């Protein structure tokens, strides 16, 4: 009997009750703007920043309107401006080259390996072409961070980490976002915490932190932050730093605080599902699972596999056969961008140069979200379906 999957790939966990209660309290008092506080009150946003800084072990944390805003702010704080070049991943999501374009700069794309991480040999070859690397831990895959930092430090290249898919992850016990100069995170619904929209920027550098706070739209109210540097640091930069409004608000912060407190539990739940899927997919003929290094602490909120050197038609066939059985796969290699997926060569504003080695890998990447609303049994069934359909198409290819 062939069994189909009938669950939803887009249904999230509900917001924790504590978050709902806190959000209702904010709605009742009406002080949603982060600097709108009653006498003696500390805003939800300021508390959230303090708690997130403690969670990742950063000196400074700023909560902002989105992950994309955090990345553009990080680039601005590092002085990236019009006409500059920024190194970045060829395999990433559109908001990453978009953040570079937002400051008038141009990405120099660096290739992808079969581990779906940045190609460090290609990075080494291109390292003298820019002063900043916007490193995307795309789909949660973390490269050898020690080698990456050695390459970048050796060339004086500053590193901004895009941790939209790695909140809760680590490389050799260093939290993702804490190896580079600035770490950026997203709190958007499809990431690891959910406030609809939102983001964080963390750093240990007081000047980068102060500039980021000013840019986010603090006016001269920066002393109301609990995870920002001393006012003396703001004194150095407050007149020369523009306000490029992009604050977090107290309603979102109220929703997020209990989620940050609970993130380790959620990450463990993701990994239970991820490893069930991985076990079910391993050794499928024609398919390559992505082996995760022992020193990488993963958060399996999505899973990828490679159909390397398959034809367009065969990959489309797998996606449509799985789709017919209720399993939503995304093909990153599709010639035309679909929904969230796109490739570096569709970002034509960035003048992408051909990357044949990466093209071969990108062409074969198939991706699946892992919502926490799936049970382990759901994951077992989904893996069975994918295995059966990939095997069938592979055998038919001969
Ligand atoms: C979602 C995402 C972002 C941007 O986050 P937003 O909060 O949606 O702006 C950045 N990078 C990657 C890899 C993402 O998936």
Short mmCIF file of C-alpha atoms and ligand atoms in Angstrom, two decimals:
data_model
loop_
_atom_site.label_atom_id
_atom_site.label_comp_id
_atom_site.label_asym_id
_atom_site.label_seq_id
_atom_site.Cartn_x
_atom_site.Cartn_y
_atom_site.Cartn_z
CA UNK A 1 0.00 0.00 0.00
CA UNK A 2 1.38 3.45 -0.82
CA UNK A 3 0.77 5.89 1.97
CA UNK A 4 0.63 9.64 1.42
CA UNK A 5 1.52 12.42 3.83
CA UNK A 6 -1.38 14.71 4.68
CA UNK A 7 0.22 17.19 7.11
CA UNK A 8 1.06 20.86 6.48
CA UNK A 9 4.55 22.10 5.59
CA UNK A 10 3.70 25.65 6.61
CA UNK A 11 1.98 25.20 9.98
CA UNK A 12 3.99 26.64 12.87
CA UNK A 13 3.89 25.89 16.55
CA UNK A 14 1.61 28.35 18.38
CA UNK A 15 3.21 31.23 20.29
CA UNK A 16 3.87 30.03 23.88
CA UNK A 17 1.11 31.01 26.35
CA UNK A 18 3.57 33.20 28.28
CA UNK A 19 4.23 35.15 25.07
CA UNK A 20 0.52 35.55 24.41
CA UNK A 21 -0.02 36.81 27.97
CA UNK A 22 2.88 39.26 27.71
CA UNK A 23 1.66 40.47 24.30
CA UNK A 24 -1.83 41.10 25.68
CA UNK A 25 -0.34 43.09 28.56
CA UNK A 26 1.50 45.30 26.04
CA UNK A 27 -1.70 45.73 24.00
CA UNK A 28 -3.61 46.65 27.20
CA UNK A 29 -1.16 49.38 28.25
CA UNK A 30 -0.58 50.53 24.67
CA UNK A 31 3.12 51.36 25.00
CA UNK A 32 4.26 49.49 21.89
CA UNK A 33 7.09 51.82 20.88
CA UNK A 34 10.28 50.65 22.56
CA UNK A 35 11.05 54.08 24.03
CA UNK A 36 7.49 54.64 25.27
CA UNK A 37 7.92 53.59 28.89
CA UNK A 38 6.15 54.49 32.11
CA UNK A 39 8.13 55.95 35.03
CA UNK A 40 10.66 53.32 36.13
CA UNK A 41 9.56 50.83 33.48
CA UNK A 42 12.06 48.85 31.40
CA UNK A 43 10.71 48.04 27.95
CA UNK A 44 10.14 44.50 26.70
CA UNK A 45 12.55 45.29 23.86
CA UNK A 46 15.38 46.32 26.18
CA UNK A 47 14.85 43.18 28.27
CA UNK A 48 14.79 41.01 25.15
CA UNK A 49 18.14 42.44 24.02
CA UNK A 50 19.66 41.82 27.42
CA UNK A 51 18.40 38.23 27.42
CA UNK A 52 19.54 37.50 23.86
CA UNK A 53 23.00 38.96 24.55
CA UNK A 54 23.28 36.65 27.56
CA UNK A 55 22.03 33.69 25.51
CA UNK A 56 24.74 34.02 22.83
CA UNK A 57 27.36 35.43 25.19
CA UNK A 58 27.70 38.77 23.41
CA UNK A 59 28.50 42.09 25.07
CA UNK A 60 26.01 44.01 22.96
CA UNK A 61 22.72 43.18 21.30
CA UNK A 62 20.29 45.27 19.27
CA UNK A 63 16.81 44.07 18.32
CA UNK A 64 15.59 45.37 14.95
CA UNK A 65 12.78 45.15 12.42
CA UNK A 66 14.15 42.21 10.39
CA UNK A 67 17.14 40.00 9.70
CA UNK A 68 17.73 41.81 6.43
CA UNK A 69 17.76 45.14 8.27
CA UNK A 70 20.29 43.73 10.78
CA UNK A 71 22.64 42.74 7.91
CA UNK A 72 22.41 46.11 6.14
CA UNK A 73 22.99 47.86 9.48
CA UNK A 74 26.04 45.68 10.15
CA UNK A 75 27.48 46.58 6.74
CA UNK A 76 26.83 50.29 7.31
CA UNK A 77 28.39 50.13 10.78
CA UNK A 78 31.53 48.65 9.17
CA UNK A 79 31.60 51.56 6.75
CA UNK A 80 30.54 49.68 3.62
CA UNK A 81 29.13 52.18 1.17
CA UNK A 82 28.38 53.00 -2.41
CA UNK A 83 30.54 51.21 -4.95
CA UNK A 84 32.23 48.95 -2.40
CA UNK A 85 32.52 45.20 -2.89
CA UNK A 86 31.37 42.64 -0.31
CA UNK A 87 32.26 38.96 -0.41
CA UNK A 88 29.26 36.69 0.09
CA UNK A 89 27.89 33.21 -0.60
CA UNK A 90 26.66 32.16 -4.02
CA UNK A 91 24.31 29.76 -2.18
CA UNK A 92 22.06 31.90 -0.01
CA UNK A 93 18.68 33.59 0.06
CA UNK A 94 17.83 36.81 -1.77
CA UNK A 95 17.87 39.11 1.33
CA UNK A 96 21.64 38.56 1.62
CA UNK A 97 22.72 40.10 -1.71
CA UNK A 98 19.78 42.45 -1.09
CA UNK A 99 21.40 43.76 2.11
CA UNK A 100 24.60 44.41 0.14
CA UNK A 101 22.63 46.22 -2.56
CA UNK A 102 20.82 48.24 0.14
CA UNK A 103 24.07 50.02 1.01
CA UNK A 104 24.96 50.57 -2.65
CA UNK A 105 27.63 47.86 -2.65
CA UNK A 106 28.11 44.86 -4.94
CA UNK A 107 28.49 41.24 -3.90
CA UNK A 108 31.42 39.12 -5.02
CA UNK A 109 29.99 35.64 -4.89
CA UNK A 110 32.01 32.83 -3.36
CA UNK A 111 31.27 29.23 -4.36
CA UNK A 112 29.53 26.42 -2.51
CA UNK A 113 30.84 22.94 -1.60
CA UNK A 114 29.03 19.61 -1.54
CA UNK A 115 28.64 20.20 2.24
CA UNK A 116 26.58 23.26 1.20
CA UNK A 117 29.03 25.58 2.95
CA UNK A 118 31.13 28.40 1.52
CA UNK A 119 34.06 27.13 -0.58
CA UNK A 120 37.06 28.23 1.50
CA UNK A 121 39.52 27.71 -1.38
CA UNK A 122 37.43 30.04 -3.52
CA UNK A 123 37.23 32.48 -0.59
CA UNK A 124 41.02 32.40 -0.26
CA UNK A 125 41.37 33.13 -3.97
CA UNK A 126 39.02 36.14 -3.78
CA UNK A 127 39.89 37.45 -0.31
CA UNK A 128 41.82 40.51 -1.52
CA UNK A 129 38.84 41.81 -3.51
CA UNK A 130 36.89 43.24 -0.54
CA UNK A 131 37.20 44.39 3.07
CA UNK A 132 34.06 42.65 4.35
CA UNK A 133 32.59 39.14 4.07
CA UNK A 134 28.84 38.72 4.62
CA UNK A 135 28.90 35.01 5.46
CA UNK A 136 25.57 33.22 5.14
CA UNK A 137 25.15 30.00 7.13
CA UNK A 138 22.61 29.04 4.52
CA UNK A 139 20.14 26.35 5.57
CA UNK A 140 22.09 25.96 8.81
CA UNK A 141 25.31 24.56 7.30
CA UNK A 142 28.37 25.94 9.09
CA UNK A 143 31.78 25.85 7.41
CA UNK A 144 35.11 25.33 9.21
CA UNK A 145 34.89 28.59 11.15
CA UNK A 146 38.48 28.44 12.37
CA UNK A 147 39.85 28.24 8.84
CA UNK A 148 37.42 30.89 7.64
CA UNK A 149 38.43 33.32 10.39
CA UNK A 150 42.13 32.62 9.76
CA UNK A 151 41.69 33.47 6.06
CA UNK A 152 39.72 36.63 6.85
CA UNK A 153 41.85 37.81 9.78
CA UNK A 154 44.98 37.22 7.70
CA UNK A 155 43.66 39.55 5.02
CA UNK A 156 42.10 42.10 7.41
CA UNK A 157 38.61 41.20 6.16
CA UNK A 158 35.79 41.83 8.64
CA UNK A 159 33.15 39.11 8.94
CA UNK A 160 29.40 39.62 9.32
CA UNK A 161 27.56 36.35 9.98
CA UNK A 162 24.08 35.82 8.58
CA UNK A 163 22.62 33.43 11.16
CA UNK A 164 19.05 33.44 9.89
CA UNK A 165 19.18 29.62 9.88
CA UNK A 166 21.65 29.07 12.74
CA UNK A 167 20.12 30.63 15.84
CA UNK A 168 20.95 27.96 18.45
CA UNK A 169 23.73 26.38 16.34
CA UNK A 170 27.44 26.33 17.13
CA UNK A 171 30.84 25.42 15.70
CA UNK A 172 33.09 23.77 18.31
CA UNK A 173 30.90 25.26 21.06
CA UNK A 174 31.20 28.82 19.72
CA UNK A 175 27.63 30.02 19.15
CA UNK A 176 26.87 30.83 15.54
CA UNK A 177 27.26 34.58 15.08
CA UNK A 178 30.06 34.85 17.63
CA UNK A 179 33.13 34.10 15.49
CA UNK A 180 32.82 37.14 13.24
CA UNK A 181 32.71 40.83 14.12
CA UNK A 182 28.92 41.04 13.95
CA UNK A 183 26.25 38.32 14.06
CA UNK A 184 22.79 38.86 12.51
CA UNK A 185 19.68 36.79 13.22
CA UNK A 186 16.10 36.73 11.98
CA UNK A 187 12.94 36.30 14.08
CA UNK A 188 10.75 35.92 11.02
CA UNK A 189 8.06 33.23 11.12
CA UNK A 190 10.06 30.68 9.10
CA UNK A 191 13.18 30.88 11.29
CA UNK A 192 13.91 29.57 14.80
CA UNK A 193 11.83 32.03 16.80
CA UNK A 194 8.67 33.64 15.52
CA UNK A 195 7.52 37.22 15.92
CA UNK A 196 6.29 37.50 12.35
CA UNK A 197 9.15 39.84 11.54
CA UNK A 198 12.19 40.88 13.54
CA UNK A 199 15.93 40.45 13.92
CA UNK A 200 18.99 40.80 16.16
CA UNK A 201 22.47 42.15 15.71
CA UNK A 202 25.17 41.15 18.22
CA UNK A 203 28.78 42.22 18.61
CA UNK A 204 31.51 42.73 21.21
CA UNK A 205 32.72 45.92 19.51
CA UNK A 206 31.44 49.00 21.38
CA UNK A 207 31.70 51.41 18.43
CA UNK A 208 29.95 49.03 15.99
CA UNK A 209 27.25 48.50 18.63
CA UNK A 210 26.76 52.21 19.30
CA UNK A 211 26.58 53.04 15.59
CA UNK A 212 24.06 50.25 15.04
CA UNK A 213 21.85 51.48 17.90
CA UNK A 214 21.90 55.04 16.54
CA UNK A 215 21.17 53.86 13.02
CA UNK A 216 18.25 51.71 14.17
CA UNK A 217 16.51 54.88 15.31
CA UNK A 218 17.36 55.41 18.99
CA UNK A 219 17.45 59.22 18.69
CA UNK A 220 19.22 60.31 21.88
CA UNK A 221 17.40 57.67 23.95
CA UNK A 222 20.22 55.10 23.75
CA UNK A 223 20.63 55.12 27.52
CA UNK A 224 17.38 53.14 27.73
CA UNK A 225 19.16 50.12 26.25
CA UNK A 226 20.43 47.41 28.60
CA UNK A 227 22.72 45.68 26.09
CA UNK A 228 24.38 48.74 24.51
CA UNK A 229 27.77 50.32 25.28
CA UNK A 230 28.42 53.12 27.74
CA UNK A 231 27.14 56.64 26.81
CA UNK A 232 30.76 57.75 26.40
CA UNK A 233 30.97 55.55 23.28
CA UNK A 234 27.83 57.16 21.87
CA UNK A 235 29.40 60.57 22.52
CA UNK A 236 32.00 59.74 19.84
CA UNK A 237 29.51 58.87 17.10
CA UNK A 238 26.08 60.31 17.88
CA UNK A 239 26.24 63.37 15.63
CA UNK A 240 27.76 61.66 12.64
CA UNK A 241 25.52 58.57 12.55
CA UNK A 242 22.26 58.80 10.59
CA UNK A 243 18.92 57.48 11.83
CA UNK A 244 17.86 54.76 9.37
CA UNK A 245 14.77 53.75 11.26
CA UNK A 246 14.28 50.02 11.80
CA UNK A 247 13.45 49.40 15.45
CA UNK A 248 11.95 46.36 17.16
CA UNK A 249 8.71 47.08 19.06
CA UNK A 250 7.48 45.92 22.46
CA UNK A 251 4.74 43.69 21.09
CA UNK A 252 7.17 41.56 19.12
CA UNK A 253 9.66 41.60 21.98
CA UNK A 254 6.96 40.34 24.36
CA UNK A 255 6.23 37.44 22.02
CA UNK A 256 9.93 36.63 21.64
CA UNK A 257 11.18 36.64 25.24
CA UNK A 258 9.63 33.30 26.25
CA UNK A 259 10.79 31.79 22.94
CA UNK A 260 14.40 32.79 23.58
CA UNK A 261 14.13 31.24 27.03
CA UNK A 262 12.93 28.00 25.43
CA UNK A 263 15.15 27.83 22.38
CA UNK A 264 17.33 24.91 23.47
CA UNK A 265 14.25 22.71 23.86
CA UNK A 266 12.95 23.73 20.44
CA UNK A 267 16.32 23.06 18.79
CA UNK A 268 16.41 19.58 20.31
CA UNK A 269 12.92 18.92 18.91
CA UNK A 270 14.08 20.04 15.45
CA UNK A 271 17.07 17.73 15.64
CA UNK A 272 14.95 14.71 16.63
CA UNK A 273 12.99 15.29 13.43
CA UNK A 274 16.04 16.02 11.30
CA UNK A 275 17.90 12.89 12.35
CA UNK A 276 14.79 10.74 11.76
CA UNK A 277 14.60 12.14 8.22
CA UNK A 278 18.34 11.76 7.65
CA UNK A 279 18.30 8.13 8.82
CA UNK A 280 15.39 7.39 6.50
CA UNK A 281 17.11 9.00 3.49
CA UNK A 282 20.65 7.71 3.97
CA UNK A 283 21.88 5.30 1.24
CA UNK A 284 19.05 6.07 -1.16
CA UNK A 285 20.44 5.20 -4.61
CA UNK A 286 21.35 8.30 -6.63
CA UNK A 287 21.03 10.63 -3.64
CA UNK A 288 23.69 12.25 -1.47
CA UNK A 289 22.72 13.28 2.09
CA UNK A 290 24.72 16.16 3.56
CA UNK A 291 27.11 14.75 6.16
CA UNK A 292 27.33 17.08 9.17
CA UNK A 293 30.71 17.48 10.90
CA UNK A 294 30.98 16.18 14.46
CA UNK A 295 32.00 19.64 15.75
CA UNK A 296 28.90 21.32 14.29
CA UNK A 297 25.97 21.75 16.69
CA UNK A 298 23.10 21.75 14.25
CA UNK A 299 19.51 22.96 14.34
CA UNK A 300 17.70 20.80 11.82
CA UNK A 301 14.90 23.18 10.88
CA UNK A 302 15.29 22.15 7.25
CA UNK A 303 16.98 19.28 5.43
CA UNK A 304 18.76 19.13 2.08
CA UNK A 305 20.00 16.38 -0.19
CA UNK A 306 21.85 16.38 -3.49
CA UNK A 307 20.74 14.83 -6.75
CA UNK A 308 24.12 15.49 -8.30
CA UNK A 309 24.34 15.44 -12.11
CA UNK A 310 20.66 14.57 -12.52
CA UNK A 311 18.82 16.10 -15.47
CA UNK A 312 16.34 18.94 -14.99
CA UNK A 313 13.50 16.65 -15.99
CA UNK A 314 14.44 13.92 -13.52
CA UNK A 315 14.69 16.37 -10.61
CA UNK A 316 11.37 17.94 -11.59
CA UNK A 317 9.93 14.45 -11.71
CA UNK A 318 11.07 13.72 -8.13
CA UNK A 319 9.64 17.03 -6.87
CA UNK A 320 6.30 16.47 -8.58
CA UNK A 321 5.98 12.80 -7.56
CA UNK A 322 6.75 13.68 -3.93
CA UNK A 323 4.36 16.64 -4.17
CA UNK A 324 1.60 14.32 -5.37
CA UNK A 325 2.15 12.28 -2.20
CA UNK A 326 1.96 15.36 0.05
CA UNK A 327 5.70 16.01 0.46
CA UNK A 328 6.75 19.55 -0.49
CA UNK A 329 10.30 19.66 -1.81
CA UNK A 330 12.01 22.79 -3.13
CA UNK A 331 14.56 22.56 -5.90
CA UNK A 332 17.19 25.29 -5.49
CA UNK A 333 18.62 24.56 -8.92
CA UNK A 334 15.50 25.43 -10.91
CA UNK A 335 16.37 27.71 -13.84
CA UNK A 336 13.64 30.18 -12.79
CA UNK A 337 13.30 31.37 -9.16
CA UNK A 338 10.25 29.88 -7.41
CA UNK A 339 8.84 31.12 -4.07
CA UNK A 340 11.78 31.47 -1.59
CA UNK A 341 14.36 29.79 -3.79
CA UNK A 342 16.60 31.64 -6.21
CA UNK A 343 20.18 31.35 -7.41
CA UNK A 344 23.00 33.85 -7.63
CA UNK A 345 22.60 34.06 -11.40
CA UNK A 346 19.04 35.34 -11.05
CA UNK A 347 20.27 38.38 -9.02
CA UNK A 348 21.27 40.23 -12.18
CA UNK A 349 21.62 43.60 -10.37
CA UNK A 350 24.74 42.06 -8.80
CA UNK A 351 26.46 41.29 -12.14
CA UNK A 352 27.00 37.63 -11.23
CA UNK A 353 29.97 35.93 -12.86
CA UNK A 354 29.64 32.30 -14.03
CA UNK A 355 30.63 29.71 -11.38
CA UNK A 356 30.53 26.30 -13.10
CA UNK A 357 31.76 24.26 -10.10
CA UNK A 358 29.08 25.77 -7.87
CA UNK A 359 26.46 25.51 -10.60
CA UNK A 360 26.87 21.73 -10.62
CA UNK A 361 26.14 21.60 -6.87
CA UNK A 362 23.40 24.25 -6.84
CA UNK A 363 21.67 22.39 -9.65
CA UNK A 364 21.36 19.30 -7.47
CA UNK A 365 20.17 20.86 -4.17
CA UNK A 366 16.75 19.70 -3.04
CA UNK A 367 15.40 21.23 0.16
CA UNK A 368 12.63 20.54 2.62
CA UNK A 369 11.41 22.53 5.61
CA UNK A 370 10.99 20.65 8.88
CA UNK A 371 8.15 22.28 10.83
CA UNK A 372 8.00 21.42 14.53
CA UNK A 373 4.38 20.47 14.03
CA UNK A 374 5.63 17.24 12.33
CA UNK A 375 5.78 14.18 14.57
CA UNK A 376 8.69 11.73 14.39
CA UNK A 377 6.30 9.29 12.67
CA UNK A 378 5.52 11.98 10.10
CA UNK A 379 9.26 12.31 9.44
CA UNK A 380 9.64 8.54 9.04
CA UNK A 381 6.79 8.48 6.52
CA UNK A 382 8.14 11.52 4.61
CA UNK A 383 11.58 9.91 4.35
CA UNK A 384 9.99 6.69 3.04
CA UNK A 385 8.09 8.64 0.39
CA UNK A 386 11.17 10.58 -0.75
CA UNK A 387 13.28 7.41 -0.79
CA UNK A 388 10.69 5.56 -2.87
CA UNK A 389 10.21 8.35 -5.41
CA UNK A 390 13.92 9.18 -5.78
CA UNK A 391 14.67 5.46 -6.25
CA UNK A 392 11.91 5.07 -8.82
CA UNK A 393 13.08 8.03 -10.91
CA UNK A 394 16.73 6.98 -10.52
CA UNK A 395 16.00 3.47 -11.76
CA UNK A 396 13.95 4.78 -14.68
CA UNK A 397 16.94 6.99 -15.67
CA UNK A 398 19.00 3.80 -16.00
C1 LIG B 1 15.24 34.86 6.07
C2 LIG B 1 16.65 35.07 5.74
C3 LIG B 1 17.26 36.30 5.90
C4 LIG B 1 16.51 37.58 6.21
O1 LIG B 1 15.70 37.58 7.27
P1 LIG B 1 14.39 38.52 7.32
O2 LIG B 1 14.13 38.61 8.78
O3 LIG B 1 13.33 37.83 6.54
O4 LIG B 1 14.78 39.83 6.73
C5 LIG B 1 18.61 36.39 5.68
N1 LIG B 1 19.33 35.33 5.31
C6 LIG B 1 18.78 34.12 5.10
C7 LIG B 1 19.66 33.00 4.69
C8 LIG B 1 17.43 33.96 5.31
O5 LIG B 1 16.87 32.77 5.09
#
